[in-house]
Short mmCIF file of C-alpha atoms in Angstrom, two decimals:
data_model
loop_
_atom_site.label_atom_id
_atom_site.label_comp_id
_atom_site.label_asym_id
_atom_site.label_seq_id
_atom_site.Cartn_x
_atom_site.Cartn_y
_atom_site.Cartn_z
CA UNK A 1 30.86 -10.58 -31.43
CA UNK A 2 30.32 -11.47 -35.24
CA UNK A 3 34.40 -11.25 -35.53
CA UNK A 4 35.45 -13.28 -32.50
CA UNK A 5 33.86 -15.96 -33.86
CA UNK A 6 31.91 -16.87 -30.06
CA UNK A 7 30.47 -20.13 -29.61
CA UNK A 8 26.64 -19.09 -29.41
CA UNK A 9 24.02 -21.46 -28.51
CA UNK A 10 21.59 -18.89 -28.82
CA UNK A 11 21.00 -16.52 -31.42
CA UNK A 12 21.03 -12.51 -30.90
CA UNK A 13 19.23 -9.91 -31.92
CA UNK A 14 19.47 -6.30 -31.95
CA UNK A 15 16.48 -4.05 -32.66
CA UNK A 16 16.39 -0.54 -33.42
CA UNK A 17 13.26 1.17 -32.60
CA UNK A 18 12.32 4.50 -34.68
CA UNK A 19 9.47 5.92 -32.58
CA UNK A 20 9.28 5.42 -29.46
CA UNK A 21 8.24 9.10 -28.30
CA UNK A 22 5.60 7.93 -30.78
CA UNK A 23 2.58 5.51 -31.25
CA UNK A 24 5.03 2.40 -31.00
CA UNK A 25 4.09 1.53 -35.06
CA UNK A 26 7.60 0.30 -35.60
CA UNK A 27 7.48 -2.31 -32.79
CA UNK A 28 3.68 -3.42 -34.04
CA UNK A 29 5.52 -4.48 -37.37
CA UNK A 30 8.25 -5.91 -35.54
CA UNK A 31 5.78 -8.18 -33.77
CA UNK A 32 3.67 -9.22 -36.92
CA UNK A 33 6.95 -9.97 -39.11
CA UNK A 34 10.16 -11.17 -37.00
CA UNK A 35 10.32 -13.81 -34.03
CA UNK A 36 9.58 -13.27 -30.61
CA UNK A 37 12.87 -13.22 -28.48
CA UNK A 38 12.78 -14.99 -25.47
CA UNK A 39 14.01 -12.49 -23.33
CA UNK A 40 15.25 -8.61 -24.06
CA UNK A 41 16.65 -5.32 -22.32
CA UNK A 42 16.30 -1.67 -23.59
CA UNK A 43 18.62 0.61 -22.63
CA UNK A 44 16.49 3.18 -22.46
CA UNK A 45 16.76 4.18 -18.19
CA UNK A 46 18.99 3.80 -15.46
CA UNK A 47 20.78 0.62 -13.58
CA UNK A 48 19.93 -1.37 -11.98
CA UNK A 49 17.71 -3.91 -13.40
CA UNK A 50 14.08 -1.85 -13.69
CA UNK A 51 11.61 -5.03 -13.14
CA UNK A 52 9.03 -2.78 -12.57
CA UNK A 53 7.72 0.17 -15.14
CA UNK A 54 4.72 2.37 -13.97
CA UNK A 55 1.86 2.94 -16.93
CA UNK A 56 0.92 5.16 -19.12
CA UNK A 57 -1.86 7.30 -19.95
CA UNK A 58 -2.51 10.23 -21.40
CA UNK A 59 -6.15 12.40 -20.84
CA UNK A 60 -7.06 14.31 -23.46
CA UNK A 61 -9.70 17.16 -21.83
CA UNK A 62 -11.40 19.86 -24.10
CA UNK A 63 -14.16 22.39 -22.75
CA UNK A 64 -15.52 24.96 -25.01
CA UNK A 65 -13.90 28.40 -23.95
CA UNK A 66 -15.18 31.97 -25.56
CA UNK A 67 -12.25 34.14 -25.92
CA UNK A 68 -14.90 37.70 -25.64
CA UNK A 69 -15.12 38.15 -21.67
CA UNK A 70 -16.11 41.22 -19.50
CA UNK A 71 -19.09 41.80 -21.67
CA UNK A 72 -17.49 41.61 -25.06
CA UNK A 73 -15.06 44.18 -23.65
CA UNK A 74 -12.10 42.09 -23.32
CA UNK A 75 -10.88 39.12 -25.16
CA UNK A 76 -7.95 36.21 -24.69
CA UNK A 77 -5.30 36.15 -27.19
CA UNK A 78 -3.37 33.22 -26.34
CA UNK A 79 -2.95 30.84 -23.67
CA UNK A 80 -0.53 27.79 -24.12
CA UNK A 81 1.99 26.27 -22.81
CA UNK A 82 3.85 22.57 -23.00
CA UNK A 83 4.91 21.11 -26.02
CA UNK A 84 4.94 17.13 -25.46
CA UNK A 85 2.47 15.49 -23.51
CA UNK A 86 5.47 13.40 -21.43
CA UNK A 87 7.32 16.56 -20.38
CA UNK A 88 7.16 18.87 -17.55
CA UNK A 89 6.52 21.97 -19.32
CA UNK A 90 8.91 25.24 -18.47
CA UNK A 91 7.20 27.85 -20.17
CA UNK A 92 3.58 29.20 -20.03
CA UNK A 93 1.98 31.86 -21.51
CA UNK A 94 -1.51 33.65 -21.47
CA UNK A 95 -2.11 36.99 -23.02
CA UNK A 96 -5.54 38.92 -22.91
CA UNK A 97 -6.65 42.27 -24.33
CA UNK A 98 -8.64 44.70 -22.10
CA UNK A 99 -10.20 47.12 -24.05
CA UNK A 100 -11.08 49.45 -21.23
CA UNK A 101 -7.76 50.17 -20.00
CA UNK A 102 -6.56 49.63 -23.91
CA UNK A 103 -3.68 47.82 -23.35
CA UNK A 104 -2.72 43.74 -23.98
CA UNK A 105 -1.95 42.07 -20.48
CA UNK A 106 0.83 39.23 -20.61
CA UNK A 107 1.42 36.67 -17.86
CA UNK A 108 4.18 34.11 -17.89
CA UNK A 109 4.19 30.69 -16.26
CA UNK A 110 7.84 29.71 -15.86
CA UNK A 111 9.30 26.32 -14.48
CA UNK A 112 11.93 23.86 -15.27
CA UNK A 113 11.48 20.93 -17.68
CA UNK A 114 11.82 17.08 -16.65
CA UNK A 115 10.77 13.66 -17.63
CA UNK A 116 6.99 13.79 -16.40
CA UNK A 117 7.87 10.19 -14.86
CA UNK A 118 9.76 12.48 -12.23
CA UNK A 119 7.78 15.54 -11.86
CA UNK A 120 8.72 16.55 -8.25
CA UNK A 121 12.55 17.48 -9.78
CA UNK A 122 10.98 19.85 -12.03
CA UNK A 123 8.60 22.84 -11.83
CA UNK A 124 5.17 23.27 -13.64
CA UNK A 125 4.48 26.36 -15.89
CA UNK A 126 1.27 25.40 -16.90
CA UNK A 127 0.37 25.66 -13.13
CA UNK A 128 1.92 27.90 -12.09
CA UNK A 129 0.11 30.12 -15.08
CA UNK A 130 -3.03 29.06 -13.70
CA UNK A 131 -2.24 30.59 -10.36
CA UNK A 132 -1.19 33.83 -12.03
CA UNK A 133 -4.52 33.80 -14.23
CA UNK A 134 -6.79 33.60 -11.03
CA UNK A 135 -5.01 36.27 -9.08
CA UNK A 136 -6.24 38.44 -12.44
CA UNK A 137 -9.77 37.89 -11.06
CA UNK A 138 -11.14 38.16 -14.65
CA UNK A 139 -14.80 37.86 -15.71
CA UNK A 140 -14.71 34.91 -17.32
CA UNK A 141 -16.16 32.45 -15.08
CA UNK A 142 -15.41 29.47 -17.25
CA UNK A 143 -11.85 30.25 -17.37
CA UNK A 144 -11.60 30.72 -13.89
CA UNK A 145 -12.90 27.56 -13.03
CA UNK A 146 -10.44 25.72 -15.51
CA UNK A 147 -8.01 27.78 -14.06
CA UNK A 148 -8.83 26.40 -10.08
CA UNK A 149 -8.70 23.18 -11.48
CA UNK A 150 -5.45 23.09 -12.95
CA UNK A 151 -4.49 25.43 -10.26
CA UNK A 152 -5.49 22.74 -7.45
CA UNK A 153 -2.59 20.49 -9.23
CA UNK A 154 0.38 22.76 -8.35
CA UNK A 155 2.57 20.86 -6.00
CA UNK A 156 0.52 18.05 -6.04
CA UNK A 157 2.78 15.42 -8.49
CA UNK A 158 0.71 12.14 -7.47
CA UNK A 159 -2.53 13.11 -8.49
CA UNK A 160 -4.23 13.25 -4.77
CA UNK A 161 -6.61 16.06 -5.95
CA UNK A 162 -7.70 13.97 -9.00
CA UNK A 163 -8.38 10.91 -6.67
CA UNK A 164 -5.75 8.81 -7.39
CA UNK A 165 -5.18 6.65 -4.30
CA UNK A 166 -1.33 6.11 -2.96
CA UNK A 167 -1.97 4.60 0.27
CA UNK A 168 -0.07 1.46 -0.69
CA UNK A 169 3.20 2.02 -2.91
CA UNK A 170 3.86 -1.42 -3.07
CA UNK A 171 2.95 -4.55 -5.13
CA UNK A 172 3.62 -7.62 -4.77
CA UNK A 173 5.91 -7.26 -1.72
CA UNK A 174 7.85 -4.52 -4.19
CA UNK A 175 8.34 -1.00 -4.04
CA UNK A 176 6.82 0.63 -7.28
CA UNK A 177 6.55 4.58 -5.68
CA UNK A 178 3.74 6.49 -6.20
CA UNK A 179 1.40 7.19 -9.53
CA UNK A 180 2.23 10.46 -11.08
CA UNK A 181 -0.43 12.51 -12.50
CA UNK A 182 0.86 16.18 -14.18
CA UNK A 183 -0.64 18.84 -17.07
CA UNK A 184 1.82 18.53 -19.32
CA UNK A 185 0.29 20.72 -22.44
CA UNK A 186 -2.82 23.32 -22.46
CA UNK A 187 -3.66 25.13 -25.88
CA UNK A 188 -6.50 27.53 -26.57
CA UNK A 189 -7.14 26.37 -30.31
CA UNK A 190 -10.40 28.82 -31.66
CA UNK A 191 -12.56 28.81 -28.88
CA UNK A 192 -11.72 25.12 -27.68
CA UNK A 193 -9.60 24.79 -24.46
CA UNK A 194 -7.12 21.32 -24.83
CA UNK A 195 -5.72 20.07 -21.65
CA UNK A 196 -2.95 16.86 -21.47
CA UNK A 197 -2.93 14.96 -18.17
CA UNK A 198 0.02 12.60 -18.24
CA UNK A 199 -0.70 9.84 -15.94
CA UNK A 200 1.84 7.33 -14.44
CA UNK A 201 -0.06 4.42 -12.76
CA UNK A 202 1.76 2.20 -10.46
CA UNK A 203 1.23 -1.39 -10.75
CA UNK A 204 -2.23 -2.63 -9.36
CA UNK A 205 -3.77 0.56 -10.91
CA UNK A 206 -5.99 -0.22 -13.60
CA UNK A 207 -7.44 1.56 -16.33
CA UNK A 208 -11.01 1.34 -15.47
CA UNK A 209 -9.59 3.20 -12.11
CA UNK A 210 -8.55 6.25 -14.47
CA UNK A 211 -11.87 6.00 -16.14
CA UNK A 212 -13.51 6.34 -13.27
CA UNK A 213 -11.83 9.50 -11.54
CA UNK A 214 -12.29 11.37 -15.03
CA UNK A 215 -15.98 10.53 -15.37
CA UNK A 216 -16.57 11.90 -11.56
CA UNK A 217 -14.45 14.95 -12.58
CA UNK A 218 -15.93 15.78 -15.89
CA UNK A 219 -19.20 15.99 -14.29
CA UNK A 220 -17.95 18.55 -11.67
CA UNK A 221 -16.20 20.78 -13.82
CA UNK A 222 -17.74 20.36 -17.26
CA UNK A 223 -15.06 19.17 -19.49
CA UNK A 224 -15.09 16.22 -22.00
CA UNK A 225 -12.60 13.62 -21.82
CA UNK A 226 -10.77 10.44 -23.40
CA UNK A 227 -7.53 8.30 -23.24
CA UNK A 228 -5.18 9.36 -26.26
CA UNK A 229 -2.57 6.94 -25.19
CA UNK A 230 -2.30 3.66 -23.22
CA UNK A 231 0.08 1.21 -21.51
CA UNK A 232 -0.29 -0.92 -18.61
CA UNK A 233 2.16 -1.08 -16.30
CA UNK A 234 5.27 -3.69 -16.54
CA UNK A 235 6.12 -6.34 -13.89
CA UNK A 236 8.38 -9.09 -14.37
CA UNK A 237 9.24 -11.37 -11.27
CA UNK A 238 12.80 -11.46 -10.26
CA UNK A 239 13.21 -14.71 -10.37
CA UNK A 240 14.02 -14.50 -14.08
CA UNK A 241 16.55 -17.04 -15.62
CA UNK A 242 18.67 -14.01 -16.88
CA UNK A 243 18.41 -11.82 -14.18
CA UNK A 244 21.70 -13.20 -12.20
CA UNK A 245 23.40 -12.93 -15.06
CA UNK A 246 22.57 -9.45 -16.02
CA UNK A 247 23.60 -8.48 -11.98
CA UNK A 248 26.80 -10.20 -12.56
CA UNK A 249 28.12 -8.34 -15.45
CA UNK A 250 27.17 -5.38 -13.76
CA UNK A 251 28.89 -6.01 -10.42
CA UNK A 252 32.19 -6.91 -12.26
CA UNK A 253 32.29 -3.64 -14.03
CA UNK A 254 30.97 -1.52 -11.75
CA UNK A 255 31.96 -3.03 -7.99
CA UNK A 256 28.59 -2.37 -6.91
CA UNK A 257 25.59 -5.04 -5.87
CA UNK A 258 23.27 -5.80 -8.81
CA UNK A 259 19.94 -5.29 -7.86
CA UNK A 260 16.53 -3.74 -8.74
CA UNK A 261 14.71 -0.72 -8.84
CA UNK A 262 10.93 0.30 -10.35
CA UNK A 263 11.01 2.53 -13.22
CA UNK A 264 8.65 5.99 -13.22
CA UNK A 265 8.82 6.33 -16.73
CA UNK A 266 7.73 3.91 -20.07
CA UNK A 267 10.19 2.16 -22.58
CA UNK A 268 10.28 -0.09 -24.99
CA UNK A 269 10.29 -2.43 -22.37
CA UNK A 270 6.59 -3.33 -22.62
CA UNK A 271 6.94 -3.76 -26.18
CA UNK A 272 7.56 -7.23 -25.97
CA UNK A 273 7.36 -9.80 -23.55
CA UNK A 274 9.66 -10.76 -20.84
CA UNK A 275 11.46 -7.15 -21.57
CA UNK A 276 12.96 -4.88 -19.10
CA UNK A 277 14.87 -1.56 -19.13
CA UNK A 278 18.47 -1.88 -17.72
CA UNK A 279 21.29 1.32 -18.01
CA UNK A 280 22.82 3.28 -19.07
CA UNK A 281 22.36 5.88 -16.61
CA UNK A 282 24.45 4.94 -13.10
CA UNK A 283 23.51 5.70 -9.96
CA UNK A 284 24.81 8.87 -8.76
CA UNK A 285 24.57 10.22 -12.07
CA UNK A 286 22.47 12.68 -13.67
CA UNK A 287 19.98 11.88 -15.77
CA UNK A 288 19.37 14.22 -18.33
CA UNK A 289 16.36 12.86 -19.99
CA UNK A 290 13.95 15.51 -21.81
CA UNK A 291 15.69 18.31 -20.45
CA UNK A 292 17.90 20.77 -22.37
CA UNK A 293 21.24 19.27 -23.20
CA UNK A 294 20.50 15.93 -22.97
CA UNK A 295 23.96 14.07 -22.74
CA UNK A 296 26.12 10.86 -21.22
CA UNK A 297 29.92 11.12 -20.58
CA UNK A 298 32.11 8.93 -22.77
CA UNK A 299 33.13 6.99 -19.51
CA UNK A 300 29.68 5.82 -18.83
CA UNK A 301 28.98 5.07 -22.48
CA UNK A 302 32.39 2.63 -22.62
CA UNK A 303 31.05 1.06 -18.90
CA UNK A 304 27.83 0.40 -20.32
CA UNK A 305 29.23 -1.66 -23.37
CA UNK A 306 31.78 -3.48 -21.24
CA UNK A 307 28.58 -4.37 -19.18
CA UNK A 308 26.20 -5.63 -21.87
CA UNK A 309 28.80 -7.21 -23.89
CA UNK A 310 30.10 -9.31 -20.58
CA UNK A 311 25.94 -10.01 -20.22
CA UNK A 312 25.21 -10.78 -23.70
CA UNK A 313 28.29 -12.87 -23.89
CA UNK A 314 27.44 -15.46 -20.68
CA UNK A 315 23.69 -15.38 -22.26
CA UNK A 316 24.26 -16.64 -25.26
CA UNK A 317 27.13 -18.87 -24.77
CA UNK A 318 26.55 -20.13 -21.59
CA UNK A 319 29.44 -19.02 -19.73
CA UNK A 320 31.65 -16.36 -18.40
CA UNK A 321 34.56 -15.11 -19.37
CA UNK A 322 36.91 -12.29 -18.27
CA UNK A 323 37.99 -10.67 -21.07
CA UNK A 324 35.48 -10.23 -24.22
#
């Protein structure tokens, strides 16, 4: 842009976040130090436009959990699983000693990884390893009733069991899916069990409505509880100035409609205000977020530059052109 010399009327920034699989510090001092823009995209999900992001929380649980069970007899070695609290785990692992038979036991939760905005395209190790743990019938009755709780979330991706209501997945006349609620890491640390819920409230879900489902269920089973991690979710209207604009420079790329779509998963997007998430990953693609491998063909990367510089271009100068 810099070298064609274009007629802006509006100046352009670019911003390079450094963390955000992290506590968002970067953005904090970007907030205190530099100017608000008036409006921004991340690329940092799929087209089209995501209006809509679903929140974020993540419930810390810890229960006190003697490894000795049996009568002294038999103790637990290990039990983890999950290694980032926004990832469907694949692997799971539990290993106990039984001194009566004199052997060490070793069961295996194993699953596939994904985003833990999308959990039904993935598996769950951690519960499927609590389903393997209660068919041990062991005699450790606190374990076994973590173990039916974490249990009673296999299959269940939106958080039914917890209490999390989905009766109306829409706000505001648009669709925003269902909230997701997943385990996404469980560590036996001394004699301390940790559980991660990762939570993905639609809009119109609050966070007193969290609060309130993990208050009723650490009375029931026991545990103690707290919020590590917080967003709320992200709506912007669609009547936004820049929206046509951003639609436009899509359809001329890509021939297809410009439109919009809620997001499952968080971004930078709620960073600042009047942000929304838009690309790179077209429809029909794959999107290899947190998995193994994760990748984008050269093709969609040159699409997606053809489509924000065409954007970025009418945005700033005011009108359209063919040919950047």
């Amino acid at each position: 842009f810099k070298k064609l010399n274009l007629p802006f009327t509006r100046s352009l920034m670019f911003i390079v976040g450094t963390s955000e699989e992290g506590e968002w510090t970067d953005m904090e001092s970007f907030r205190r130090e530099f100017t608000i823009p008036d409006f921004s995209f991340t690329p940092d999900g799929a087209f089209p436009i995501h209006n809509i992001e679903k929140g974020y929380a993540d419930v810390e649980i810890t229960i006190p959990l003697e490894r000795k069970f049996g009568s002294g007899r038999s103790s637990i070695v290990e039990l983890a699983g999950g290694d980032s609290p926004n990832t469907i785990p694949s692997t799971a692992r539990f290993v106990y000693r039984d001194s009566r038979e004199g052997e060490t036991v070793t069961l295996a939760g194993e699953g596939r990884s994904v985003h833990s905005s999308c959990p039904e395209q993935g598996d769950n190790a951690i519960t499927r390893l609590a389903l393997l743990i209660r068919k041990q019938n062991l005699d450790h009755p606190a374990l076994n009733r973590m173990m039916d709780f974490i249990g009673c979330l296999h299959g269940d991706c939106s958080g039914c069991f917890l209490g999390f209501k989905n009766d109306n997945p829409y706000y505001k006349g648009e669709y925003t899916g269902d909230t997701k609620a997943n385990p996404t890491v469980i560590r036996l640390t001394g004699e301390e069990l940790f559980l991660n819920i990762n939570i993905r409230h639609r809009p119109g879900a609050t966070r007193e409505q969290i609060e309130e489902i993990f208050h009723r269920l650490s009375k029931e089973f026991g545990f103690a509880w707290r919020i590590a991690g917080y967003q709320e979710p992200l709506y912007l209207s669609r009547d936004n100035k820049f929206f046509p604009l951003m639609n436009r420079a899509y359809e001329a790329v890509t021939g297809l409609p410009g439109s919009f779509s809620p997001a499952g998963g968080s971004s930078y997007a709620k960073a600042l205000p009047n942000c929304v998430c838009w690309g790179p990953v077209f429809p029909g693609e794959e999107d290899s977020c947190h998995r193994e491998n994760e990748k984008m063909s050269l093709e969609s990367i040159t699409r997606c530059i053809e489509i924000y510089g065409r954007f970025l271009f009418e945005a700033c100068t005011g009108s359209r052109r063919q040919q950047l």
